[in-house]
Tab-separated table of N, CA, C and O in Angstrom:
chain	number	residue	atom	x	y	z
A	1109	MET	N	72.276	-42.391	242.139
A	1109	MET	CA	71.669	-41.133	241.757
A	1109	MET	C	72.754	-40.259	241.125
A	1109	MET	O	73.824	-40.101	241.691
A	1110	PRO	N	72.490	-39.700	239.961
A	1110	PRO	CA	73.476	-38.820	239.331
A	1110	PRO	C	73.769	-37.601	240.205
A	1110	PRO	O	72.904	-37.118	240.930
A	1111	GLU	N	75.002	-37.145	240.124
A	1111	GLU	CA	75.416	-35.983	240.902
A	1111	GLU	C	75.724	-34.824	239.969
A	1111	GLU	O	76.021	-35.019	238.796
A	1112	TYR	N	75.637	-33.614	240.511
A	1112	TYR	CA	75.980	-32.433	239.733
A	1112	TYR	C	76.785	-31.473	240.587
A	1112	TYR	O	76.769	-31.525	241.811
A	1113	LYS	N	77.526	-30.617	239.910
A	1113	LYS	CA	78.250	-29.538	240.559
A	1113	LYS	C	77.828	-28.244	239.891
A	1113	LYS	O	77.254	-28.254	238.800
A	1114	ILE	N	78.104	-27.139	240.534
A	1114	ILE	CA	77.770	-25.829	239.990
A	1114	ILE	C	79.025	-25.254	239.340
A	1114	ILE	O	80.105	-25.247	239.946
A	1115	ILE	N	78.885	-24.787	238.102
A	1115	ILE	CA	80.008	-24.165	237.400
A	1115	ILE	C	79.566	-22.801	236.877
A	1115	ILE	O	78.380	-22.557	236.673
A	1116	SER	N	80.534	-21.927	236.675
A	1116	SER	CA	80.218	-20.627	236.083
A	1116	SER	C	80.643	-20.645	234.622
A	1116	SER	O	81.657	-21.239	234.268
A	1117	LYS	N	79.837	-20.000	233.794
A	1117	LYS	CA	80.134	-19.923	232.362
A	1117	LYS	C	79.883	-18.505	231.888
A	1117	LYS	O	78.897	-17.883	232.260
A	1118	LYS	N	80.798	-18.047	231.027
A	1118	LYS	CA	80.586	-16.755	230.373
A	1118	LYS	C	79.733	-16.961	229.138
A	1118	LYS	O	79.731	-18.031	228.543
A	1119	ASN	N	79.040	-15.916	228.759
A	1119	ASN	CA	78.232	-15.948	227.552
A	1119	ASN	C	79.159	-15.710	226.360
A	1119	ASN	O	79.731	-14.634	226.225
A	1120	PRO	N	79.341	-16.714	225.459
A	1120	PRO	CA	80.271	-16.540	224.340
A	1120	PRO	C	79.886	-15.406	223.398
A	1120	PRO	O	80.741	-14.799	222.770
A	1121	SER	N	78.599	-15.089	223.326
A	1121	SER	CA	78.183	-13.999	222.445
A	1121	SER	C	78.270	-12.636	223.129
A	1121	SER	O	78.108	-11.613	222.476
A	1122	ASN	N	78.549	-12.635	224.444
A	1122	ASN	CA	78.715	-11.384	225.180
A	1122	ASN	C	79.789	-11.584	226.249
A	1122	ASN	O	79.485	-11.703	227.436
A	1123	PRO	N	81.073	-11.618	225.852
A	1123	PRO	CA	82.157	-11.913	226.795
A	1123	PRO	C	82.278	-10.896	227.940
A	1123	PRO	O	82.865	-11.201	228.975
A	1124	GLU	N	81.713	-9.721	227.765
A	1124	GLU	CA	81.800	-8.697	228.806
A	1124	GLU	C	80.783	-8.918	229.924
A	1124	GLU	O	80.927	-8.364	231.012
A	1125	ALA	N	79.753	-9.712	229.670
A	1125	ALA	CA	78.713	-9.954	230.667
A	1125	ALA	C	79.260	-10.790	231.817
A	1125	ALA	O	80.201	-11.573	231.657
A	1126	GLU	N	78.661	-10.606	232.984
A	1126	GLU	CA	79.040	-11.411	234.146
A	1126	GLU	C	78.701	-12.874	233.877
A	1126	GLU	O	77.679	-13.173	233.244
A	1127	PRO	N	79.531	-13.801	234.361
A	1127	PRO	CA	79.212	-15.220	234.157
A	1127	PRO	C	77.944	-15.602	234.921
A	1127	PRO	O	77.597	-14.961	235.913
A	1128	LYS	N	77.287	-16.632	234.448
A	1128	LYS	CA	76.127	-17.189	235.134
A	1128	LYS	C	76.495	-18.574	235.640
A	1128	LYS	O	77.463	-19.186	235.186
A	1129	TYR	N	75.709	-19.082	236.575
A	1129	TYR	CA	76.001	-20.366	237.201
A	1129	TYR	C	75.009	-21.421	236.714
A	1129	TYR	O	73.813	-21.160	236.608
A	1130	TYR	N	75.563	-22.603	236.416
A	1130	TYR	CA	74.775	-23.687	235.846
A	1130	TYR	C	75.126	-25.004	236.537
A	1130	TYR	O	76.246	-25.183	237.024
A	1131	ALA	N	74.178	-25.927	236.513
A	1131	ALA	CA	74.448	-27.276	236.996
A	1131	ALA	C	75.168	-28.045	235.894
A	1131	ALA	O	74.858	-27.896	234.718
A	1132	ASN	N	76.123	-28.855	236.287
A	1132	ASN	CA	76.884	-29.672	235.349
A	1132	ASN	C	76.969	-31.083	235.929
A	1132	ASN	O	77.442	-31.269	237.051
A	1133	VAL	N	76.512	-32.093	235.175
A	1133	VAL	CA	76.525	-33.472	235.663
A	1133	VAL	C	77.962	-33.929	235.872
A	1133	VAL	O	78.832	-33.685	235.038
A	1134	VAL	N	78.187	-34.596	236.990
A	1134	VAL	CA	79.500	-35.164	237.295
A	1134	VAL	C	79.489	-36.608	236.820
A	1134	VAL	O	78.803	-37.458	237.384
A	1135	ASN	N	80.196	-36.875	235.739
A	1135	ASN	CA	80.304	-38.236	235.213
A	1135	ASN	C	81.620	-38.807	235.682
A	1135	ASN	O	82.674	-38.377	235.250
A	1136	GLY	N	81.562	-39.768	236.559
A	1136	GLY	CA	82.788	-40.326	237.093
A	1136	GLY	C	82.901	-41.805	236.839
A	1136	GLY	O	83.773	-42.283	236.135
A	1137	LYS	N	81.980	-42.545	237.395
A	1137	LYS	CA	82.020	-43.999	237.257
A	1137	LYS	C	81.566	-44.393	235.860
A	1137	LYS	O	80.760	-43.717	235.252
A	1138	GLU	N	82.102	-45.511	235.384
A	1138	GLU	CA	81.741	-45.998	234.060
A	1138	GLU	C	81.177	-47.403	234.157
A	1138	GLU	O	81.553	-48.171	235.041
A	1139	ALA	N	80.298	-47.726	233.249
A	1139	ALA	CA	79.801	-49.084	233.089
A	1139	ALA	C	80.337	-49.563	231.744
A	1139	ALA	O	79.742	-49.287	230.711
A	1140	ASP	N	81.487	-50.238	231.767
A	1140	ASP	CA	82.091	-50.685	230.516
A	1140	ASP	C	81.438	-51.979	230.026
A	1140	ASP	O	80.544	-52.527	230.669
A	1141	LEU	N	81.873	-52.442	228.873
A	1141	LEU	CA	81.266	-53.612	228.242
A	1141	LEU	C	81.350	-54.845	229.137
A	1141	LEU	O	80.375	-55.591	229.277
A	1142	ASP	N	82.477	-55.071	229.777
A	1142	ASP	CA	82.635	-56.232	230.646
A	1142	ASP	C	81.648	-56.177	231.811
A	1142	ASP	O	80.991	-57.160	232.143
A	1143	TYR	N	81.517	-54.999	232.414
A	1143	TYR	CA	80.583	-54.814	233.523
A	1143	TYR	C	79.142	-55.071	233.065
A	1143	TYR	O	78.371	-55.749	233.751
A	1144	LEU	N	78.771	-54.522	231.901
A	1144	LEU	CA	77.423	-54.729	231.382
A	1144	LEU	C	77.154	-56.205	231.133
A	1144	LEU	O	76.071	-56.716	231.449
A	1145	CYS	N	78.135	-56.919	230.582
A	1145	CYS	CA	77.976	-58.346	230.328
A	1145	CYS	C	77.818	-59.123	231.629
A	1145	CYS	O	77.019	-60.069	231.710
A	1146	GLN	N	78.550	-58.729	232.666
A	1146	GLN	CA	78.400	-59.368	233.978
A	1146	GLN	C	77.001	-59.145	234.532
A	1146	GLN	O	76.374	-60.060	235.064
A	1147	ARG	N	76.478	-57.925	234.386
A	1147	ARG	CA	75.125	-57.611	234.879
A	1147	ARG	C	74.072	-58.407	234.115
A	1147	ARG	O	73.111	-58.905	234.698
A	1148	ILE	N	74.244	-58.506	232.794
A	1148	ILE	CA	73.295	-59.275	231.980
A	1148	ILE	C	73.321	-60.739	232.410
A	1148	ILE	O	72.276	-61.361	232.596
A	1149	ALA	N	74.521	-61.291	232.585
A	1149	ALA	CA	74.657	-62.693	232.986
A	1149	ALA	C	74.034	-62.938	234.363
A	1149	ALA	O	73.389	-63.969	234.588
A	1150	ALA	N	74.194	-61.999	235.272
A	1150	ALA	CA	73.654	-62.157	236.627
A	1150	ALA	C	72.132	-62.124	236.662
A	1150	ALA	O	71.520	-62.684	237.575
A	1151	SER	N	71.525	-61.490	235.661
A	1151	SER	CA	70.068	-61.361	235.680
A	1151	SER	C	69.384	-62.172	234.584
A	1151	SER	O	68.229	-61.926	234.263
A	1152	SER	N	70.111	-63.145	234.007
A	1152	SER	CA	69.523	-63.959	232.947
A	1152	SER	C	70.155	-65.346	232.955
A	1152	SER	O	70.943	-65.672	233.838
A	1153	THR	N	69.812	-66.130	231.954
A	1153	THR	CA	70.364	-67.493	231.865
A	1153	THR	C	71.556	-67.574	230.921
A	1153	THR	O	72.047	-68.669	230.664
A	1154	VAL	N	72.021	-66.439	230.398
A	1154	VAL	CA	73.181	-66.468	229.510
A	1154	VAL	C	74.455	-66.203	230.300
A	1154	VAL	O	74.428	-65.532	231.342
A	1155	SER	N	75.555	-66.710	229.793
A	1155	SER	CA	76.841	-66.462	230.439
A	1155	SER	C	77.365	-65.081	230.036
A	1155	SER	O	76.878	-64.473	229.085
A	1156	ARG	N	78.372	-64.621	230.756
A	1156	ARG	CA	79.006	-63.342	230.417
A	1156	ARG	C	79.589	-63.410	229.011
A	1156	ARG	O	79.484	-62.466	228.222
A	1157	THR	N	80.179	-64.539	228.669
A	1157	THR	CA	80.754	-64.724	227.333
A	1157	THR	C	79.682	-64.677	226.257
A	1157	THR	O	79.879	-64.060	225.203
A	1158	ASP	N	78.539	-65.308	226.518
A	1158	ASP	CA	77.434	-65.273	225.551
A	1158	ASP	C	76.920	-63.849	225.376
A	1158	ASP	O	76.650	-63.416	224.251
A	1159	ALA	N	76.762	-63.128	226.479
A	1159	ALA	CA	76.288	-61.741	226.406
A	1159	ALA	C	77.269	-60.902	225.589
A	1159	ALA	O	76.861	-60.105	224.737
A	1160	TYR	N	78.555	-61.094	225.819
A	1160	TYR	CA	79.579	-60.362	225.074
A	1160	TYR	C	79.488	-60.671	223.578
A	1160	TYR	O	79.538	-59.766	222.748
A	1161	ALA	N	79.325	-61.955	223.246
A	1161	ALA	CA	79.242	-62.358	221.834
A	1161	ALA	C	78.031	-61.721	221.152
A	1161	ALA	O	78.125	-61.245	220.017
A	1162	VAL	N	76.907	-61.680	221.847
A	1162	VAL	CA	75.704	-61.084	221.264
A	1162	VAL	C	75.896	-59.585	221.065
A	1162	VAL	O	75.551	-59.034	220.010
A	1163	ILE	N	76.464	-58.912	222.062
A	1163	ILE	CA	76.670	-57.461	221.952
A	1163	ILE	C	77.649	-57.149	220.816
A	1163	ILE	O	77.421	-56.224	220.034
A	1164	MET	N	78.716	-57.916	220.704
A	1164	MET	CA	79.682	-57.682	219.629
A	1164	MET	C	79.052	-57.972	218.269
A	1164	MET	O	79.301	-57.259	217.291
A	1165	GLY	N	78.223	-59.011	218.192
A	1165	GLY	CA	77.507	-59.296	216.948
A	1165	GLY	C	76.548	-58.168	216.595
A	1165	GLY	O	76.433	-57.779	215.426
A	1166	LEU	N	75.875	-57.620	217.590
A	1166	LEU	CA	74.980	-56.491	217.371
A	1166	LEU	C	75.769	-55.285	216.868
A	1166	LEU	O	75.351	-54.603	215.939
A	1167	MET	N	76.929	-55.051	217.444
A	1167	MET	CA	77.773	-53.926	217.021
A	1167	MET	C	78.177	-54.055	215.557
A	1167	MET	O	78.092	-53.085	214.791
A	1168	GLU	N	78.610	-55.238	215.159
A	1168	GLU	CA	78.994	-55.462	213.763
A	1168	GLU	C	77.806	-55.257	212.823
A	1168	GLU	O	77.945	-54.653	211.755
A	1169	THR	N	76.646	-55.741	213.236
A	1169	THR	CA	75.444	-55.609	212.413
A	1169	THR	C	75.014	-54.155	212.300
A	1169	THR	O	74.676	-53.679	211.212
A	1170	ILE	N	75.043	-53.436	213.412
A	1170	ILE	CA	74.687	-52.013	213.393
A	1170	ILE	C	75.632	-51.250	212.474
A	1170	ILE	O	75.192	-50.438	211.656
A	1171	SER	N	76.927	-51.509	212.585
A	1171	SER	CA	77.909	-50.836	211.729
A	1171	SER	C	77.612	-51.085	210.258
A	1171	SER	O	77.625	-50.159	209.438
A	1172	PHE	N	77.340	-52.338	209.909
A	1172	PHE	CA	77.036	-52.680	208.523
A	1172	PHE	C	75.797	-51.938	208.035
A	1172	PHE	O	75.797	-51.339	206.955
A	1173	GLU	N	74.740	-51.942	208.830
A	1173	GLU	CA	73.477	-51.319	208.418
A	1173	GLU	C	73.610	-49.803	208.300
A	1173	GLU	O	73.050	-49.201	207.373
A	1174	LEU	N	74.358	-49.166	209.200
A	1174	LEU	CA	74.578	-47.717	209.092
A	1174	LEU	C	75.370	-47.383	207.834
A	1174	LEU	O	75.072	-46.405	207.147
A	1175	LYS	N	76.371	-48.221	207.499
A	1175	LYS	CA	77.138	-48.008	206.267
A	1175	LYS	C	76.268	-48.150	205.030
A	1175	LYS	O	76.552	-47.569	203.988
A	1176	GLU	N	75.196	-48.927	205.141
A	1176	GLU	CA	74.257	-49.108	204.034
A	1176	GLU	C	73.242	-47.965	203.958
A	1176	GLU	O	72.384	-47.953	203.083
A	1177	GLY	N	73.316	-47.037	204.912
A	1177	GLY	CA	72.416	-45.891	204.901
A	1177	GLY	C	71.080	-46.142	205.575
A	1177	GLY	O	70.140	-45.366	205.407
A	1178	ARG	N	70.995	-47.200	206.355
A	1178	ARG	CA	69.733	-47.520	207.024
A	1178	ARG	C	69.665	-46.889	208.406
A	1178	ARG	O	70.678	-46.697	209.069
A	1179	ILE	N	68.452	-46.588	208.847
A	1179	ILE	CA	68.199	-46.231	210.241
A	1179	ILE	C	68.110	-47.543	210.998
A	1179	ILE	O	67.415	-48.465	210.580
A	1180	VAL	N	68.826	-47.657	212.096
A	1180	VAL	CA	68.798	-48.882	212.892
A	1180	VAL	C	67.876	-48.641	214.085
A	1180	VAL	O	68.179	-47.832	214.955
A	1181	ARG	N	66.757	-49.331	214.093
A	1181	ARG	CA	65.779	-49.208	215.183
A	1181	ARG	C	65.980	-50.362	216.159
A	1181	ARG	O	65.924	-51.523	215.768
A	1182	LEU	N	66.217	-50.004	217.403
A	1182	LEU	CA	66.489	-50.990	218.434
A	1182	LEU	C	65.338	-51.072	219.433
A	1182	LEU	O	65.538	-51.084	220.645
A	1183	GLY	N	64.127	-51.106	218.919
A	1183	GLY	CA	62.949	-51.225	219.771
A	1183	GLY	C	62.879	-50.096	220.785
A	1183	GLY	O	63.083	-48.932	220.452
A	1184	GLU	N	62.612	-50.459	222.028
A	1184	GLU	CA	62.462	-49.459	223.090
A	1184	GLU	C	63.766	-48.747	223.433
A	1184	GLU	O	63.748	-47.704	224.075
A	1185	LEU	N	64.896	-49.305	223.031
A	1185	LEU	CA	66.173	-48.653	223.297
A	1185	LEU	C	66.285	-47.350	222.522
A	1185	LEU	O	66.703	-46.324	223.061
A	1186	GLY	N	65.901	-47.358	221.266
A	1186	GLY	CA	65.962	-46.149	220.445
A	1186	GLY	C	66.448	-46.450	219.046
A	1186	GLY	O	66.428	-47.599	218.603
A	1187	SER	N	66.912	-45.411	218.356
A	1187	SER	CA	67.350	-45.537	216.964
A	1187	SER	C	68.707	-44.886	216.757
A	1187	SER	O	69.027	-43.887	217.408
A	1188	LEU	N	69.468	-45.441	215.833
A	1188	LEU	CA	70.742	-44.878	215.400
A	1188	LEU	C	70.609	-44.509	213.926
A	1188	LEU	O	69.987	-45.241	213.157
A	1189	TYR	N	71.202	-43.385	213.554
A	1189	TYR	CA	71.158	-42.961	212.155
A	1189	TYR	C	72.361	-42.072	211.868
A	1189	TYR	O	73.013	-41.556	212.782
A	1190	VAL	N	72.664	-41.906	210.592
A	1190	VAL	CA	73.826	-41.124	210.167
A	1190	VAL	C	73.376	-39.737	209.707
A	1190	VAL	O	72.360	-39.600	209.026
A	1191	THR	N	74.143	-38.720	210.100
A	1191	THR	CA	73.964	-37.363	209.578
A	1191	THR	C	75.305	-36.921	209.014
A	1191	THR	O	76.337	-37.552	209.274
A	1192	ILE	N	75.299	-35.832	208.232
A	1192	ILE	CA	76.556	-35.315	207.691
A	1192	ILE	C	76.653	-33.811	207.918
A	1192	ILE	O	75.651	-33.107	208.000
A	1193	ASN	N	77.895	-33.353	208.052
A	1193	ASN	CA	78.207	-31.926	208.071
A	1193	ASN	C	78.841	-31.611	206.726
A	1193	ASN	O	79.721	-32.347	206.260
A	1194	CYS	N	78.395	-30.526	206.102
A	1194	CYS	CA	78.963	-30.188	204.806
A	1194	CYS	C	78.918	-28.684	204.572
A	1194	CYS	O	78.229	-27.954	205.272
A	1195	GLU	N	79.699	-28.271	203.608
A	1195	GLU	CA	79.697	-26.880	203.168
A	1195	GLU	C	78.615	-26.713	202.110
A	1195	GLU	O	78.410	-27.602	201.284
A	1196	GLY	N	77.947	-25.586	202.139
A	1196	GLY	CA	76.933	-25.325	201.130
A	1196	GLY	C	77.546	-24.767	199.856
A	1196	GLY	O	78.653	-24.248	199.850
A	1197	THR	N	76.813	-24.904	198.786
A	1197	THR	CA	77.221	-24.329	197.497
A	1197	THR	C	76.089	-23.447	196.974
A	1197	THR	O	74.939	-23.577	197.408
A	1198	ASP	N	76.422	-22.583	196.056
A	1198	ASP	CA	75.417	-21.671	195.507
A	1198	ASP	C	74.411	-22.384	194.619
A	1198	ASP	O	73.252	-21.983	194.542
A	1199	THR	N	74.860	-23.453	193.957
A	1199	THR	CA	73.947	-24.189	193.084
A	1199	THR	C	74.074	-25.679	193.337
A	1199	THR	O	75.107	-26.159	193.834
A	1200	GLU	N	73.050	-26.423	192.966
A	1200	GLU	CA	73.070	-27.874	193.119
A	1200	GLU	C	74.166	-28.498	192.261
A	1200	GLU	O	74.836	-29.448	192.678
A	1201	GLU	N	74.394	-27.940	191.086
A	1201	GLU	CA	75.406	-28.481	190.174
A	1201	GLU	C	76.823	-28.365	190.741
A	1201	GLU	O	77.683	-29.189	190.431
A	1202	GLU	N	77.087	-27.345	191.550
A	1202	GLU	CA	78.417	-27.152	192.135
A	1202	GLU	C	78.733	-28.178	193.222
A	1202	GLU	O	79.894	-28.428	193.509
A	1203	PHE	N	77.706	-28.733	193.839
A	1203	PHE	CA	77.930	-29.613	194.991
A	1203	PHE	C	78.511	-30.949	194.562
A	1203	PHE	O	78.068	-31.560	193.600
A	1204	ASN	N	79.550	-31.402	195.299
A	1204	ASN	CA	80.098	-32.744	195.110
A	1204	ASN	C	80.556	-33.273	196.467
A	1204	ASN	O	80.486	-32.574	197.478
A	1205	GLU	N	81.051	-34.498	196.474
A	1205	GLU	CA	81.416	-35.160	197.737
A	1205	GLU	C	82.484	-34.422	198.527
A	1205	GLU	O	82.561	-34.594	199.740
A	1206	THR	N	83.318	-33.613	197.894
A	1206	THR	CA	84.367	-32.904	198.632
A	1206	THR	C	83.772	-31.870	199.595
A	1206	THR	O	84.454	-31.424	200.507
A	1207	HIS	N	82.520	-31.514	199.392
A	1207	HIS	CA	81.864	-30.559	200.286
A	1207	HIS	C	81.380	-31.221	201.579
A	1207	HIS	O	81.046	-30.543	202.538
A	1208	ILE	N	81.343	-32.554	201.592
A	1208	ILE	CA	80.955	-33.287	202.803
A	1208	ILE	C	82.182	-33.374	203.697
A	1208	ILE	O	83.210	-33.923	203.311
A	1209	LYS	N	82.090	-32.803	204.875
A	1209	LYS	CA	83.241	-32.713	205.773
A	1209	LYS	C	83.295	-33.821	206.817
A	1209	LYS	O	84.361	-34.222	207.243
A	1210	GLN	N	82.134	-34.289	207.269
A	1210	GLN	CA	82.142	-35.267	208.350
A	1210	GLN	C	80.813	-35.992	208.422
A	1210	GLN	O	79.759	-35.404	208.208
A	1211	ALA	N	80.886	-37.282	208.733
A	1211	ALA	CA	79.685	-38.065	209.012
A	1211	ALA	C	79.587	-38.233	210.527
A	1211	ALA	O	80.604	-38.310	211.219
A	1212	ASN	N	78.370	-38.249	211.038
A	1212	ASN	CA	78.132	-38.419	212.473
A	1212	ASN	C	77.083	-39.498	212.676
A	1212	ASN	O	76.174	-39.641	211.867
A	1213	ILE	N	77.214	-40.222	213.761
A	1213	ILE	CA	76.188	-41.190	214.147
A	1213	ILE	C	75.403	-40.572	215.287
A	1213	ILE	O	75.971	-40.143	216.291
A	1214	ARG	N	74.101	-40.521	215.126
A	1214	ARG	CA	73.212	-39.933	216.130
A	1214	ARG	C	72.361	-41.033	216.760
A	1214	ARG	O	72.026	-42.024	216.111
A	1215	PHE	N	72.020	-40.814	218.009
A	1215	PHE	CA	71.158	-41.736	218.742
A	1215	PHE	C	69.914	-40.983	219.179
A	1215	PHE	O	70.004	-39.894	219.751
A	1216	ARG	N	68.770	-41.540	218.898
A	1216	ARG	CA	67.495	-40.980	219.353
A	1216	ARG	C	66.913	-41.990	220.342
A	1216	ARG	O	66.555	-43.106	219.948
A	1217	PRO	N	66.853	-41.628	221.622
A	1217	PRO	CA	66.378	-42.599	222.616
A	1217	PRO	C	64.918	-42.968	222.423
A	1217	PRO	O	64.112	-42.175	221.937
A	1218	GLY	N	64.583	-44.180	222.846
A	1218	GLY	CA	63.205	-44.646	222.813
A	1218	GLY	C	62.394	-44.042	223.952
A	1218	GLY	O	62.920	-43.302	224.798
A	1219	LYS	N	61.146	-44.372	223.993
A	1219	LYS	CA	60.202	-43.787	224.942
A	1219	LYS	C	60.642	-43.986	226.400
A	1219	LYS	O	60.608	-43.057	227.196
A	1220	GLU	N	61.060	-45.192	226.742
A	1220	GLU	CA	61.439	-45.471	228.128
A	1220	GLU	C	62.644	-44.644	228.569
A	1220	GLU	O	62.670	-44.113	229.679
A	1221	LEU	N	63.645	-44.512	227.704
A	1221	LEU	CA	64.816	-43.700	228.055
A	1221	LEU	C	64.455	-42.223	228.138
A	1221	LEU	O	64.960	-41.498	228.994
A	1222	LYS	N	63.576	-41.758	227.257
A	1222	LYS	CA	63.129	-40.363	227.329
A	1222	LYS	C	62.406	-40.106	228.643
A	1222	LYS	O	62.615	-39.080	229.282
A	1223	GLU	N	61.551	-41.041	229.040
A	1223	GLU	CA	60.822	-40.893	230.302
A	1223	GLU	C	61.782	-40.887	231.481
A	1223	GLU	O	61.575	-40.159	232.449
A	1224	LEU	N	62.832	-41.693	231.403
A	1224	LEU	CA	63.830	-41.746	232.468
A	1224	LEU	C	64.414	-40.360	232.725
A	1224	LEU	O	64.560	-39.931	233.872
A	1225	THR	N	64.715	-39.636	231.657
A	1225	THR	CA	65.320	-38.314	231.833
A	1225	THR	C	64.348	-37.315	232.444
A	1225	THR	O	64.771	-36.347	233.064
A	1226	LYS	N	63.057	-37.550	232.280
A	1226	LYS	CA	62.062	-36.642	232.855
A	1226	LYS	C	61.873	-36.868	234.348
A	1226	LYS	O	61.418	-35.976	235.057
A	1227	THR	N	62.212	-38.061	234.836
A	1227	THR	CA	61.963	-38.388	236.241
A	1227	THR	C	63.236	-38.508	237.066
A	1227	THR	O	63.161	-38.828	238.247
A	1228	MET	N	64.393	-38.283	236.456
A	1228	MET	CA	65.651	-38.415	237.190
A	1228	MET	C	65.752	-37.378	238.293
A	1228	MET	O	65.342	-36.242	238.135
A	1229	LYS	N	66.312	-37.794	239.407
A	1229	LYS	CA	66.614	-36.902	240.529
A	1229	LYS	C	68.127	-36.756	240.578
A	1229	LYS	O	68.865	-37.668	240.238
A	1230	PHE	N	68.580	-35.596	241.002
A	1230	PHE	CA	70.012	-35.322	241.067
A	1230	PHE	C	70.393	-34.898	242.471
A	1230	PHE	O	69.584	-34.348	243.207
A	1231	ARG	N	71.659	-35.142	242.810
A	1231	ARG	CA	72.194	-34.762	244.113
A	1231	ARG	C	73.395	-33.846	243.882
A	1231	ARG	O	74.287	-34.166	243.091
A	1232	LYS	N	73.401	-32.715	244.574
A	1232	LYS	CA	74.501	-31.763	244.444
A	1232	LYS	C	75.707	-32.255	245.226
A	1232	LYS	O	75.579	-32.741	246.343
A	1233	VAL	N	76.889	-32.136	244.612
A	1233	VAL	CA	78.139	-32.425	245.308
A	1233	VAL	C	78.928	-31.129	245.385
A	1233	VAL	O	78.927	-30.332	244.457
A	1234	ASN	N	79.569	-30.928	246.513
A	1234	ASN	CA	80.334	-29.694	246.676
A	1234	ASN	C	81.739	-29.824	246.143
A	1234	ASN	O	82.303	-28.894	245.621
A	1235	LYS	N	82.311	-30.993	246.293
A	1235	LYS	CA	83.672	-31.205	245.819
A	1235	LYS	C	83.713	-32.480	245.013
A	1235	LYS	O	83.261	-33.522	245.461
A	1236	VAL	N	84.236	-32.380	243.809
A	1236	VAL	CA	84.320	-33.537	242.917
A	1236	VAL	C	85.611	-34.281	243.221
A	1236	VAL	O	86.697	-33.692	243.194
A	1237	PRO	N	85.527	-35.588	243.552
A	1237	PRO	CA	86.753	-36.346	243.826
A	1237	PRO	C	87.631	-36.445	242.588
A	1237	PRO	O	87.136	-36.573	241.485
A	1238	VAL	N	88.924	-36.384	242.779
A	1238	VAL	CA	89.878	-36.514	241.686
A	1238	VAL	C	90.121	-37.993	241.441
A	1238	VAL	O	90.374	-38.752	242.370
A	1239	ALA	N	90.016	-38.415	240.189
A	1239	ALA	CA	90.208	-39.817	239.833
A	1239	ALA	C	91.675	-40.204	240.013
A	1239	ALA	O	92.579	-39.467	239.639
A	1240	ALA	N	91.881	-41.382	240.577
A	1240	ALA	CA	93.242	-41.904	240.745
A	1240	ALA	C	93.705	-42.543	239.449
A	1240	ALA	O	92.918	-43.137	238.716
A	1241	ASP	N	94.978	-42.449	239.150
A	1241	ASP	CA	95.526	-43.061	237.929
A	1241	ASP	C	95.704	-44.526	238.069
A	1241	ASP	O	95.958	-45.150	238.939
């Protein structure tokens, strides 16, 4: 079950106002690629190595398709697509590639992941453990 802690935040548009208190998710443990491959192997007929090869192949394919300007739809998992940050110009003729400052990859979750966020339960923690080096 995800955990949260309470933090205080000032209002950036009104620094003189008293801070308010908000819940903040405590992200501590990670599920890295090796762990995910082990879980896939444990619940299927593929080996950890096979799962890793498929995931890495998927990563290469997704990268290629995003570079081609395509939206990558991953079924119920969701979609990946590229957006850009840029400076505006007064006229269309003035605009050129130098006005594009950054490309971003966005993820839009599928229906099942969206539903997951609607039904998640959280547990409050009073003290967040410090990660060991």
